[in-house]
Short mmCIF file of C-alpha atoms in Angstrom, two decimals:
data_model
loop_
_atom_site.label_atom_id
_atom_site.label_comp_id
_atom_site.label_asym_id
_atom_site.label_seq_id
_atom_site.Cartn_x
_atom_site.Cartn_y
_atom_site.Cartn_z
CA UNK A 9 -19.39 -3.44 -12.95
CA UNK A 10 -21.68 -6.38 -13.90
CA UNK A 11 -18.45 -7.88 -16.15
CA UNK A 12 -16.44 -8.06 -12.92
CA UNK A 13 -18.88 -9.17 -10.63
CA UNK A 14 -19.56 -12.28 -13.00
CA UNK A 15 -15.85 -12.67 -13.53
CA UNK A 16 -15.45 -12.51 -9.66
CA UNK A 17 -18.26 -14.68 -8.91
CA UNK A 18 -17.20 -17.48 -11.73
CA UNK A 19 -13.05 -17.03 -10.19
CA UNK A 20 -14.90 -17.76 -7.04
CA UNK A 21 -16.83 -20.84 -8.08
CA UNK A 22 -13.50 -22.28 -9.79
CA UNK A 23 -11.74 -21.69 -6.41
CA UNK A 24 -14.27 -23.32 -4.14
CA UNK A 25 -14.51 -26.37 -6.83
CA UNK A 26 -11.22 -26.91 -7.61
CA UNK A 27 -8.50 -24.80 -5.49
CA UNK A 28 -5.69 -26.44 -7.28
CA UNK A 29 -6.72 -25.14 -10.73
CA UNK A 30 -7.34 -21.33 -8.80
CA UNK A 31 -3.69 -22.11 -7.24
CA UNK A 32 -2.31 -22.82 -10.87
CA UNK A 33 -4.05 -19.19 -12.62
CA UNK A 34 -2.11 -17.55 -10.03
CA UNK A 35 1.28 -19.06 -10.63
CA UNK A 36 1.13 -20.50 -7.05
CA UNK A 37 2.57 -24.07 -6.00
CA UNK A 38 -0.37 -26.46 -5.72
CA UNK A 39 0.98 -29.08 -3.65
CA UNK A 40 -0.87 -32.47 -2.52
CA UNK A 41 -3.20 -32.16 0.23
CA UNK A 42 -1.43 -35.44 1.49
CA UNK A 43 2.35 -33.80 1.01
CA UNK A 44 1.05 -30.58 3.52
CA UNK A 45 2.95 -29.39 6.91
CA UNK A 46 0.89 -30.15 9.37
CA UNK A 47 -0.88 -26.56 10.26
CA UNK A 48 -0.86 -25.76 6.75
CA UNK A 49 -4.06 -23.69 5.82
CA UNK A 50 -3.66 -22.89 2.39
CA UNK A 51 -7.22 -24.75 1.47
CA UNK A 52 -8.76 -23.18 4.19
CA UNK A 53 -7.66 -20.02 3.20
CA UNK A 54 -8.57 -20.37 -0.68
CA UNK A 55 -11.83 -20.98 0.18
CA UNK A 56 -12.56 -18.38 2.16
CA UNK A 57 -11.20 -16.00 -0.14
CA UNK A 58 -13.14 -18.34 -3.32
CA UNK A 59 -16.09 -17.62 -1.23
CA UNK A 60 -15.48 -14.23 -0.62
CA UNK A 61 -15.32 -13.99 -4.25
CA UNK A 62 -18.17 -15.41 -5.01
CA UNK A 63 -20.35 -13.17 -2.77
CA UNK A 64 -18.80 -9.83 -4.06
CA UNK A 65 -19.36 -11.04 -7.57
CA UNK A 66 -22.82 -10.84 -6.54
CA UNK A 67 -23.02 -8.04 -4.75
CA UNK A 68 -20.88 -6.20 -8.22
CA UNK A 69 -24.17 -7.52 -10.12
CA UNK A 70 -26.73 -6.59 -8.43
CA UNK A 71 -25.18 -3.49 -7.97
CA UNK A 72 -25.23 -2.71 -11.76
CA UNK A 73 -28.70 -4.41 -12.09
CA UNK A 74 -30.05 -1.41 -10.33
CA UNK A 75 -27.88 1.02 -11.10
CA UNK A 76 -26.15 1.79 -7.46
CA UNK A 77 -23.55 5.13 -8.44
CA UNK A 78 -22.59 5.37 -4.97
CA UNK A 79 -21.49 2.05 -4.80
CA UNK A 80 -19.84 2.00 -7.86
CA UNK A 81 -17.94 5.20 -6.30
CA UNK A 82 -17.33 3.16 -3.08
CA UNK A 83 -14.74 0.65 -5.36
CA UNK A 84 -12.86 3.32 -6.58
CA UNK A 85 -10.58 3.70 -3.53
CA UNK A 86 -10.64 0.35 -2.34
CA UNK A 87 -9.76 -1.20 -5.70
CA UNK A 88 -6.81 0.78 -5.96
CA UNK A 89 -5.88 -0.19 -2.23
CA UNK A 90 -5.71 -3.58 -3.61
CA UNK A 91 -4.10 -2.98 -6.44
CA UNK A 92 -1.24 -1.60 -4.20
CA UNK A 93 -1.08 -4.38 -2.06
CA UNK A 94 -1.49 -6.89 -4.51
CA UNK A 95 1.37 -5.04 -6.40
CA UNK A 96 3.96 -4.54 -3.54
CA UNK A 97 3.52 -8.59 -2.79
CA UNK A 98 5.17 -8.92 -6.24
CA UNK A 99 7.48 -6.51 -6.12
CA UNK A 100 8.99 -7.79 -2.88
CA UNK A 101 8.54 -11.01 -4.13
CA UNK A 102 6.13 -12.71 -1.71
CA UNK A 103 3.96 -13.52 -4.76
CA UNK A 104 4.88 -14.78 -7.86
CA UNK A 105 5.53 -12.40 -10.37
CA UNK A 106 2.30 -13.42 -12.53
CA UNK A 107 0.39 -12.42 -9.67
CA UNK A 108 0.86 -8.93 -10.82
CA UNK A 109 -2.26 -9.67 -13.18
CA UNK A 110 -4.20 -9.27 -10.23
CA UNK A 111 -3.46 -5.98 -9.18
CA UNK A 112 -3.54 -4.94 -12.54
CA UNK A 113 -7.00 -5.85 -12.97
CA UNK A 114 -7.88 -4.48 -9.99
CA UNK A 115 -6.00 -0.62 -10.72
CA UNK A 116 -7.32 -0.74 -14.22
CA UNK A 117 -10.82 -1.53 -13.23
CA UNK A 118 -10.62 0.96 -10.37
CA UNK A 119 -9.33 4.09 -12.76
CA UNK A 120 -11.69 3.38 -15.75
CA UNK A 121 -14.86 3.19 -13.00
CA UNK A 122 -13.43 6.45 -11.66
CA UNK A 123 -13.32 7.87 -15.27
CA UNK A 124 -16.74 6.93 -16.55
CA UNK A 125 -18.30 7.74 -13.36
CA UNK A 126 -16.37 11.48 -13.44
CA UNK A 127 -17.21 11.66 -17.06
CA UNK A 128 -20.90 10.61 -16.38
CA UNK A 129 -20.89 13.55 -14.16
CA UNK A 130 -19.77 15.93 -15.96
CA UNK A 131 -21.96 15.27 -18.75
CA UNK A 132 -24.96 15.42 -16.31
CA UNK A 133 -23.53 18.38 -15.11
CA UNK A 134 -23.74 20.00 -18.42
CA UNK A 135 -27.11 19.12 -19.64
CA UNK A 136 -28.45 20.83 -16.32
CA UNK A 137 -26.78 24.50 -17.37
CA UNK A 138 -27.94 23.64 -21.29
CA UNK A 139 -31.45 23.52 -19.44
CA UNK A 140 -31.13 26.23 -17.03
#
């Protein structure tokens, strides 16, 4: 949890200092603010996702700082929500086919929480009957 909240929170930082360089890790077109369509949003909307970012990369790390289990279990489903959306942009290609990295992350991170946190359990579960 604390490795993806700092990755989230550095992602973040990159995206709300330099949104062309965030634009190029994704595969995505960064074009000239000067060359834009007039009603074209694309900065705005990087850096309210950057700063989105940012915040949940904090939130991730303070959430393993003091241990929060119920958060950690709160990810689980939403994680692999994005990992389906994420996903189904690329495979009806309204994202670039790199982008699939993302929801990658994002399913692999939510099935190995789910797995350490059901394996935590059931070794918890099992040292209460060795002590009962």
């Amino acid at each position: 949890m604390a490795v993806f909240g700092a990755m989230a929170f550095v992602l973040g930082l990159v995206g709300l200092v330099a949104p062309d360089v965030q634009l190029a890790m994704l595969d995505f077109v960064a074009v000239d603010p000067g060359q834009r369509a007039s009603g074209d949003y694309t900065r705005v909307f990087m850096t309210a996702s950057s700063m989105a970012s940012v915040n949940m990369g904090v939130y991730y790390v303070l959430a393993a700082a003091v241990d929060f289990r119920a958060f950690f279990l709160w990810t689980v489903p939403f994680r692999l929500v994005t990992f389906t959306v994420f996903t189904t942009l690329v495979l009806t290609d309204v994202a670039p086919g790199s982008f699939i990295g993302v929801g990658l992350w994002e399913g692999v991170g939510a099935v190995v929480t789910g797995a350490a946190l059901w394996r935590e359990r059931r070794a918890r579960a099992a040292g209460d009957a060795a002590l009962a």
